[in-house]
Short mmCIF file of C-alpha atoms in Angstrom, two decimals:
data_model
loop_
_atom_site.label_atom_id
_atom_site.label_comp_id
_atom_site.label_asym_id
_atom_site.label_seq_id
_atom_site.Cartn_x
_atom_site.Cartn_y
_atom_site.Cartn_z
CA UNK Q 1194 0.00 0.00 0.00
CA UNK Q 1195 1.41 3.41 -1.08
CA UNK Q 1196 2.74 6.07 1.43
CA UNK Q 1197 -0.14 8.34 3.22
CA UNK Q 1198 2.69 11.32 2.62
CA UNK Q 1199 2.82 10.02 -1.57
CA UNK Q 1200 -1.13 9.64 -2.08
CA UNK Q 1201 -2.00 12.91 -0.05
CA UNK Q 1202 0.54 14.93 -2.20
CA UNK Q 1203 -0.09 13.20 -5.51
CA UNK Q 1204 -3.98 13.54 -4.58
CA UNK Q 1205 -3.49 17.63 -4.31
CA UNK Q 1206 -1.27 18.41 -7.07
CA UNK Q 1207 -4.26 17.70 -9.00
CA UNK Q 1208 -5.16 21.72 -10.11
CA UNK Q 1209 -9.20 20.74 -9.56
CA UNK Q 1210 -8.38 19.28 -5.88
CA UNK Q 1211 -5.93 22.14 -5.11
CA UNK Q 1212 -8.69 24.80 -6.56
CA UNK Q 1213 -11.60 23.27 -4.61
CA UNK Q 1214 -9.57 23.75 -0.87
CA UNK Q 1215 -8.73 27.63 -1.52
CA UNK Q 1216 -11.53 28.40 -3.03
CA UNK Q 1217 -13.14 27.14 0.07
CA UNK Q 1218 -10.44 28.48 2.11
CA UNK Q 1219 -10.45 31.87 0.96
CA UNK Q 1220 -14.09 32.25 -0.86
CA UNK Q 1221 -16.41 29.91 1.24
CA UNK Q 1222 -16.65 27.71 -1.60
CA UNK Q 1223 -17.06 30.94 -4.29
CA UNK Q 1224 -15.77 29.32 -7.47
CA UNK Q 1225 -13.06 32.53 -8.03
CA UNK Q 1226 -9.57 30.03 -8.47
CA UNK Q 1227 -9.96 28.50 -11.81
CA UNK Q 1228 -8.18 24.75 -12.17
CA UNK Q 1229 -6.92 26.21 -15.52
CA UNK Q 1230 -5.26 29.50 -14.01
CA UNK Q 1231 -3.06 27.26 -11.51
CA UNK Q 1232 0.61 27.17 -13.02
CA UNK Q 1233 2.80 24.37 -11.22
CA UNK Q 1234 6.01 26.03 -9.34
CA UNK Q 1235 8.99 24.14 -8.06
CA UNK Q 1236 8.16 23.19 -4.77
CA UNK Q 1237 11.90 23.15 -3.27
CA UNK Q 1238 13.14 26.09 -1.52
CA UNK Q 1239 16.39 26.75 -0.40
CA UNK Q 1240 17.72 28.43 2.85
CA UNK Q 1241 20.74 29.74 3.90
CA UNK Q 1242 21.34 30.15 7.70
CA UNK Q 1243 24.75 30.16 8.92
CA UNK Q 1244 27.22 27.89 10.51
CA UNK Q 1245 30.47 28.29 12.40
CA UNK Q 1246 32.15 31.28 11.82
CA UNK Q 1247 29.50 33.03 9.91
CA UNK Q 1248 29.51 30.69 6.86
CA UNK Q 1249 26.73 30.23 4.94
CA UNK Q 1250 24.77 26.69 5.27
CA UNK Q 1251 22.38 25.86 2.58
CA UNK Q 1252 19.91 23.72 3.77
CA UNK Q 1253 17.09 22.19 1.36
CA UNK Q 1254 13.21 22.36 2.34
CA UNK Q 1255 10.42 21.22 0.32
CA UNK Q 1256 6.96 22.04 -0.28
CA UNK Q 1257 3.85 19.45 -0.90
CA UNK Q 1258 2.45 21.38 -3.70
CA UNK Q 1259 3.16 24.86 -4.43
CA UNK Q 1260 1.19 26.64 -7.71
CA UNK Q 1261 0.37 30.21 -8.84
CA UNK Q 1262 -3.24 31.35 -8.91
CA UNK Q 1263 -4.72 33.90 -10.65
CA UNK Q 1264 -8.14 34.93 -8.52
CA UNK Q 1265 -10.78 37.11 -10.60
CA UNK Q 1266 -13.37 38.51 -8.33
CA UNK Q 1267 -14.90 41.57 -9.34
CA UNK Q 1268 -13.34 41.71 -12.58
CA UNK Q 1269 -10.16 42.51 -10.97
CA UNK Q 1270 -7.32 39.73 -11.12
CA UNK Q 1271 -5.16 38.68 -8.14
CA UNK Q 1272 -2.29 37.07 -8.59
CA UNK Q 1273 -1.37 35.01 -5.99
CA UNK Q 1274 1.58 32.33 -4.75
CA UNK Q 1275 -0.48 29.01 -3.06
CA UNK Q 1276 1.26 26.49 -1.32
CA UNK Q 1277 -0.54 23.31 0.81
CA UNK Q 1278 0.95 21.16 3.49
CA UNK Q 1279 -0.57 18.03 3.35
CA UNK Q 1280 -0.67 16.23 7.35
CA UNK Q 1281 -1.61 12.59 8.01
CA UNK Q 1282 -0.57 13.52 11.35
CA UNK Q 1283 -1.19 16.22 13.78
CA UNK Q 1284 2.49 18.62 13.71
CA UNK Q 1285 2.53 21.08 16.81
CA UNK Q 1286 5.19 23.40 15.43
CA UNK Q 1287 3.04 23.59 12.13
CA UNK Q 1288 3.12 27.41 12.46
CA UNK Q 1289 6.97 27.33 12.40
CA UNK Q 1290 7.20 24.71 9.23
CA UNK Q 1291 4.86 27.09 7.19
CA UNK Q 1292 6.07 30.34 8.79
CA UNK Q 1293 9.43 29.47 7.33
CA UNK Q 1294 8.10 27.81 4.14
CA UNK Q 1295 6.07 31.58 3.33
CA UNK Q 1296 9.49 33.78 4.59
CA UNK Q 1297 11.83 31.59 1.80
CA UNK Q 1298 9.18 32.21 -0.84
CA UNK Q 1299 9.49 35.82 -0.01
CA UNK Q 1300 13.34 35.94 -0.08
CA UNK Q 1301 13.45 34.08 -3.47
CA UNK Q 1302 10.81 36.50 -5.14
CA UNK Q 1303 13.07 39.99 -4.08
CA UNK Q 1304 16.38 37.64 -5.56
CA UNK Q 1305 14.59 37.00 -8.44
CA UNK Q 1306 13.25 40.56 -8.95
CA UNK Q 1307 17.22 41.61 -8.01
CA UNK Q 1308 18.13 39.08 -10.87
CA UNK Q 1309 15.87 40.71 -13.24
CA UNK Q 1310 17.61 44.47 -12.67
CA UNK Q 1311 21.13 43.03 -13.39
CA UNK Q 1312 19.76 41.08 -16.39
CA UNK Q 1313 18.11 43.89 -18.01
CA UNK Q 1314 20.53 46.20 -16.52
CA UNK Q 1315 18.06 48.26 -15.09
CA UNK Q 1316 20.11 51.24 -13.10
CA UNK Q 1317 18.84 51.61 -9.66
CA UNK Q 1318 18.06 55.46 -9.24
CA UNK Q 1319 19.18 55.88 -5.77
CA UNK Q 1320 21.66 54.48 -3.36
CA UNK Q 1321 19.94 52.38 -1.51
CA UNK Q 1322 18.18 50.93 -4.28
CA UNK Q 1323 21.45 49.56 -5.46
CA UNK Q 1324 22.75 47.72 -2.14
CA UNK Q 1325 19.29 45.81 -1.91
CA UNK Q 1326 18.94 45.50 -5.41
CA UNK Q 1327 15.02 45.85 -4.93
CA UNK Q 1328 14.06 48.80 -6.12
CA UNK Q 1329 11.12 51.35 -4.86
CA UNK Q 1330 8.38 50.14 -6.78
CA UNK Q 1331 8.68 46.38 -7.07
CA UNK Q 1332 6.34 44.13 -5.78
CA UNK Q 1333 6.01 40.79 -4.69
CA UNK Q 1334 3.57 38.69 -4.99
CA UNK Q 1335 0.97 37.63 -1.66
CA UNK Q 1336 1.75 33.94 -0.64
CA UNK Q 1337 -0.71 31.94 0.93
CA UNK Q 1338 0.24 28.58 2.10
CA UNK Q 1339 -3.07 26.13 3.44
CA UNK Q 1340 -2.72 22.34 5.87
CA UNK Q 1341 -4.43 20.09 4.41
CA UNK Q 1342 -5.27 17.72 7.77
CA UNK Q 1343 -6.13 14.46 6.56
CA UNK Q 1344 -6.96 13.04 9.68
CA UNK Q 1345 -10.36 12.27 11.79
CA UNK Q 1346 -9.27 13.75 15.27
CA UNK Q 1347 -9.21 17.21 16.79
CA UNK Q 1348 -6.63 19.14 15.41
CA UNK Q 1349 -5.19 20.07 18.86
CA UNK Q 1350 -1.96 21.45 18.16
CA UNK Q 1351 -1.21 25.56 17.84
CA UNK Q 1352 -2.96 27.76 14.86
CA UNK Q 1353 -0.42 30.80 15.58
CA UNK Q 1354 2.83 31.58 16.61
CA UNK Q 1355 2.17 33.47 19.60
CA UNK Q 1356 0.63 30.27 20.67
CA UNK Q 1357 3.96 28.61 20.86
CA UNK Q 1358 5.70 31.12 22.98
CA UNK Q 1359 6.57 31.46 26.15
CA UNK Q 1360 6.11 35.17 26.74
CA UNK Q 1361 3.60 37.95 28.28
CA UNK Q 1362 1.26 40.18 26.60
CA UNK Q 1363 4.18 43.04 27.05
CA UNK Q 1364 6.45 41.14 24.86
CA UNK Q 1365 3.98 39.60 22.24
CA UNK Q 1366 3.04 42.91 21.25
CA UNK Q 1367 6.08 43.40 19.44
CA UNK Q 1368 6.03 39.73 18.11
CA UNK Q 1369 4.70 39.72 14.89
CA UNK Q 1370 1.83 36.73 14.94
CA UNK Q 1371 1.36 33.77 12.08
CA UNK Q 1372 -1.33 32.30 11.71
CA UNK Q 1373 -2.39 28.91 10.69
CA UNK Q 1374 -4.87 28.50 7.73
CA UNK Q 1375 -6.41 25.04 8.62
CA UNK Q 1376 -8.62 22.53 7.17
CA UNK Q 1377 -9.34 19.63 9.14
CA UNK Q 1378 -12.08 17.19 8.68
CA UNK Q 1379 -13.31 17.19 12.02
CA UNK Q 1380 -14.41 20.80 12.09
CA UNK Q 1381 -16.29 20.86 8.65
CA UNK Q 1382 -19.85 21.03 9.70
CA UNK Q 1383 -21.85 18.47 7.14
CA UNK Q 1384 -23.49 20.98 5.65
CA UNK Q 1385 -20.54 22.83 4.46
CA UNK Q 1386 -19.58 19.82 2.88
CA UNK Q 1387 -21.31 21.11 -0.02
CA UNK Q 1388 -19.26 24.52 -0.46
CA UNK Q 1389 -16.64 22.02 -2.03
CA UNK Q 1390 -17.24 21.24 -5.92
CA UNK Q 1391 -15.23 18.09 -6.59
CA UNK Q 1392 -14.64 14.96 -4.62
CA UNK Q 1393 -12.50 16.25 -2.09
CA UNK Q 1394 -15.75 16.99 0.02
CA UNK Q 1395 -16.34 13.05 -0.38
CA UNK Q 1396 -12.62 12.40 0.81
CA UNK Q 1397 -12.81 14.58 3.78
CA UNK Q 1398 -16.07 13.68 4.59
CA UNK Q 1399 -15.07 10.13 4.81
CA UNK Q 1400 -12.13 11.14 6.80
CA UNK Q 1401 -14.29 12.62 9.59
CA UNK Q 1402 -16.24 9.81 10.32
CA UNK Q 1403 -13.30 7.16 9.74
CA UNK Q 1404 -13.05 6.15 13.35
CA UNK Q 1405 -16.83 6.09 13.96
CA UNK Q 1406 -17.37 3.00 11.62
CA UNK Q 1407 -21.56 2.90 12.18
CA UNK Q 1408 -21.63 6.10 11.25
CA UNK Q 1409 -19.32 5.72 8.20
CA UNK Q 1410 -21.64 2.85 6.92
CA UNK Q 1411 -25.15 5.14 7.97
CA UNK Q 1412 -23.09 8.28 5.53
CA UNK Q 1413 -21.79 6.44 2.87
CA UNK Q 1414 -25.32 4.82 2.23
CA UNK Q 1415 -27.29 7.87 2.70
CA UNK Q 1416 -25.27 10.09 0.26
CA UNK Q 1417 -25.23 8.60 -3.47
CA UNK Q 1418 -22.76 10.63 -4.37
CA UNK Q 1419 -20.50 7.53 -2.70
CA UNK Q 1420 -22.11 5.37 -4.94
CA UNK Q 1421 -19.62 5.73 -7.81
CA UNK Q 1422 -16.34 7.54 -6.35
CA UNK Q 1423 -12.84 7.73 -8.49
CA UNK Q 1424 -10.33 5.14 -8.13
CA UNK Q 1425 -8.04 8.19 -7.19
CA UNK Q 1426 -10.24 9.61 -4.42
CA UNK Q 1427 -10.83 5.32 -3.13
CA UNK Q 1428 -7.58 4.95 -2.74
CA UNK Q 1429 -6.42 8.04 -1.37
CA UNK Q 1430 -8.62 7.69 1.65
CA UNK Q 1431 -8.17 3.86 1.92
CA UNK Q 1432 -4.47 4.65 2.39
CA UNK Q 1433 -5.05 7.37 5.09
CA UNK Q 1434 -7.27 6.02 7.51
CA UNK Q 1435 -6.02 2.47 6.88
CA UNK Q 1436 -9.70 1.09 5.88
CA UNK Q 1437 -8.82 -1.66 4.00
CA UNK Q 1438 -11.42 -1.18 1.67
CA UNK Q 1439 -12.47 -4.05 -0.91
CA UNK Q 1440 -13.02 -3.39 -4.60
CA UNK Q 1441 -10.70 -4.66 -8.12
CA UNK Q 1442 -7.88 -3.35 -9.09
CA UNK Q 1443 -9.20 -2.68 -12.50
CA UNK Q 1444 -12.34 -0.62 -11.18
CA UNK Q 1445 -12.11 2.95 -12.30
CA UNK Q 1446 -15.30 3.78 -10.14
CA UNK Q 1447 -15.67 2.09 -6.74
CA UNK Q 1448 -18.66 1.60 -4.88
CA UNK Q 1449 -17.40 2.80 -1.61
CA UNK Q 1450 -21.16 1.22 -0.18
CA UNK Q 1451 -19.73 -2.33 -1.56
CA UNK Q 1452 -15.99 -1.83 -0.21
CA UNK Q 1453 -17.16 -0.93 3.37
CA UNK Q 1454 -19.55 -4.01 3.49
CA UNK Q 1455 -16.30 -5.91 2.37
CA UNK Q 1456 -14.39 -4.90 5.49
CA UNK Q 1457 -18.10 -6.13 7.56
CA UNK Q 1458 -17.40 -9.04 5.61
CA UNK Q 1459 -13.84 -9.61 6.59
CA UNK Q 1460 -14.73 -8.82 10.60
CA UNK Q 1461 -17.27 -11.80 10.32
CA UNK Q 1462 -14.26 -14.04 8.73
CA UNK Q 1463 -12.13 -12.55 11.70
CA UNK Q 1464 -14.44 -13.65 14.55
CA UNK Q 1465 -14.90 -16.54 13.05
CA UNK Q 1466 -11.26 -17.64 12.93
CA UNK Q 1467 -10.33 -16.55 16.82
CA UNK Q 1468 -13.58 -18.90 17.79
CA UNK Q 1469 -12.41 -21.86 16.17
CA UNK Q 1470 -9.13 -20.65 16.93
CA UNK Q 1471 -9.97 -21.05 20.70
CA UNK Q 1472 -11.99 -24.36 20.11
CA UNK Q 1473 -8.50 -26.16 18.61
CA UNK Q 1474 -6.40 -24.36 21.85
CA UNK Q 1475 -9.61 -26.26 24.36
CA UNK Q 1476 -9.02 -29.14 22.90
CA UNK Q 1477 -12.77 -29.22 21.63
CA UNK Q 1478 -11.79 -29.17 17.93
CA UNK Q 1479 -8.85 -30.36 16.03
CA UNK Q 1480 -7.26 -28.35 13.27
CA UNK Q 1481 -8.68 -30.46 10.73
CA UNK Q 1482 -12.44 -30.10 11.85
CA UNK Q 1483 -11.65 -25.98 12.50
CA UNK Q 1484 -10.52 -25.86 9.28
CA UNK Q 1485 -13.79 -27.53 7.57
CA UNK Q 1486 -15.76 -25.42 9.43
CA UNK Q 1487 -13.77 -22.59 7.73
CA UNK Q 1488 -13.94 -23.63 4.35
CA UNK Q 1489 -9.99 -24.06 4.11
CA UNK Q 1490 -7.92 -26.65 3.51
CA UNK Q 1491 -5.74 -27.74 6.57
CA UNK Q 1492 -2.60 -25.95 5.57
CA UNK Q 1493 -4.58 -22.91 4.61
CA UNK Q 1494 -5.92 -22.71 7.82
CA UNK Q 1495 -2.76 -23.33 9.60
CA UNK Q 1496 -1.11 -20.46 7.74
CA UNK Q 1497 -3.95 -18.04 8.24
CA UNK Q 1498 -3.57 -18.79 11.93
CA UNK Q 1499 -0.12 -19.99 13.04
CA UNK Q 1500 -1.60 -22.82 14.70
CA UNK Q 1501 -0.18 -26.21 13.89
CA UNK Q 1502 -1.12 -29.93 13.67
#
C-alpha cells in the first residue's frame, strides 16, 4: 500500500483538488480560483542560515504542492503564490514549518526581482536601491500557504505563533503573529460539505467519520454521491485512515457502499477464525475439523492462523 505522505501529495497536485480547498479556504466555496489558471512552481526552496564562523549553510526544504493562482473577483485579477501542506498527522510546530516555508518564498521573489535588474541592466536610481537591489516600486507577490489535515481527530496542536511562545502580553506585542490556515475534517460542519465542488468533500467527509465505523456505513449509504467515487479519491482515503477497503484493481469507479460491506465481511471471517481458533487451543476441535468449518484446507488454515497440527 502506497505512502499516506505520496497519495495525499499526488492527490493535491491535482489543479481541480488544489482549486476546490482555496476556493473554500479563501471564498467559502465561491468558485473565483480556476483549475486552468493554476501554473505548477517548483516546490523546493532553499535556505541559507549560517554555521560556524559566519559561513553560509544551505539547507534544502520542500513544499507538498506549491502553484500560482490567478483569482478574478470583481473583474479585478489577483495574482497570488499558493502552497498546501498536506498532514496525516497532527504537527505542533506547524506554524513554524509554514512560517518558514512563506518567509523563503518571499526571499526568493526579491532575488529573483534583483536578478531581473542586473539582467536587463536596469540602473537603480538611488543608493539604496542599489545595495538591496530591490528597487522602490517592485512588488512581490501575496503567498498563501493552506494544511491540508487528513486526519479524523481534533486538530489540537497551535494555529499561531504566539501560541507557541513562552512570553507575556508586554512582549507579544512586538512579536509579529502567524497564523495557521487550517482545514481539518473534524471541524467541517456536514453541511458545508457542499461549499466544495469536486470529490474532495467526499474524501474529507469520509475522513471525519473514519473512526466512527456505524456512522461511516449510515453516511456512505445515505449520500449517493459515494455510490460511484474515483479510483483516485478510493484509494487516497483507503491509504489514510487504513480502511482496507475491498473493490478490483481494474475498477475505475468504486462503490465505496460495496468496499465498506467488504471490510463487515472480513470482521465476520475474523471472529470466526479466533472462535475456532480457541476451540482447537480447548481441545474441543482439532485443526482439521476448524478448518472444515472454515472452508480451508488444513494448511490454509494453519497459515492463516499460526496454529499447527
Amino acid at each position: 500500500m502506497a505512502d499516506k505522505d505520496t497519495v495525499t501529495k499526488d492527490y493535491m497536485q491535482d489543479s481541480e483538488h488544489f482549486a476546490d480547498a482555496f476556493n473554500y479556504l479563501l471564498y467559502g466555496g465561491r468558485q473565483v480560483i480556476k483549475p486552468e489558471q493554476l501554473k505548477p512552481l517548483d516546490t523546493t526552496s532553499i535556505v541559507l542560515p549560517y554555521g560556524e564562523e559566519g559561513k553560509p549553510v544551505p539547507i534544502q526544504k520542500y513544499r507538498d504542492v506549491l502553484k500560482m493562482a490567478t483569482a478574478m473577483a470583481d473583474d479585478r485579477a489577483a495574482y497570488l503564490l499558493l502552497g498546501i501542506e498536506n498532514q496525516s498527522d497532527i504537527h505542533y510546530a506547524m506554524p513554524i514549518r509554514n512560517m518558514l516555508y512563506d518567509a523563503i518564498q518571499y526571499v526568493s521573489q526579491v532575488d529573483e526581482i534583483a536578478k531581473e535588474h542586473r539582467k536587463s541592466k536596469k540602473m537603480p536610481e538611488t543608493k539604496a536601491e542599489y545595495l538591496s537591489g530591490f528597487y522602490k516600486g517592485d512588488k512581490i507577490l501575496p503567498i498563501i500557504t493552506l494544511t491540508l489535515y487528513f486526519g479524523a481527530d481534533e486538530w489540537d496542536a497551535p494555529r499561531d505563533l504566539h501560541s507557541m511562545l513562552s512570553a507575556d502580553e508586554d512582549i507579544l506585542r512586538f512579536v509579529d503573529n502567524y497564523h495557521l490556515h487550517l482545514i481539518a475534517p473534524a471541524e467541517i460542519r456536514d453541511v458545508d460539505f457542499a461549499k466544495f465542488h469536486t470529490e474532495l468533500s467526499l474524501a474529507l467527509k469520509y475522513v471525519k467519520y473514519s473512526k466512527d465505523k456505524k456512522k461511516l456505513r449510515e453516511m456512505i449509504n445515505e449520500d449517493t454521491a459515494f455510490k460511484s467515487v474515483s479510483r483516485k479519491t478510493a484509494d487516497m482515503v483507503n491509504v489514510v485512515t487504513n480502511s482496507n477497503l475491498h473493490y478490483n484493481d481494474g475498477e475505475e469507479r468504486v462503490d465505496m457502499c460495496e468496499a465498506i460491506e467488504g471490510i463487515r465481511s472480513d470482521a465476520r471471517e475474523e471472529g470466526i477464525l479466533e472462535t475456532l481458533i480457541g476451540l482447537v487451543k480447548d481441545g474441543i476441535l482439532t485443526i482439521a475439523d476448524a478448518a472444515k468449518r472454515a472452508n480451508m484446507t488444513v494448511p490454509e488454515f494453519e497459515e492463516k492462523t499460526g496454529l499447527k497440527t
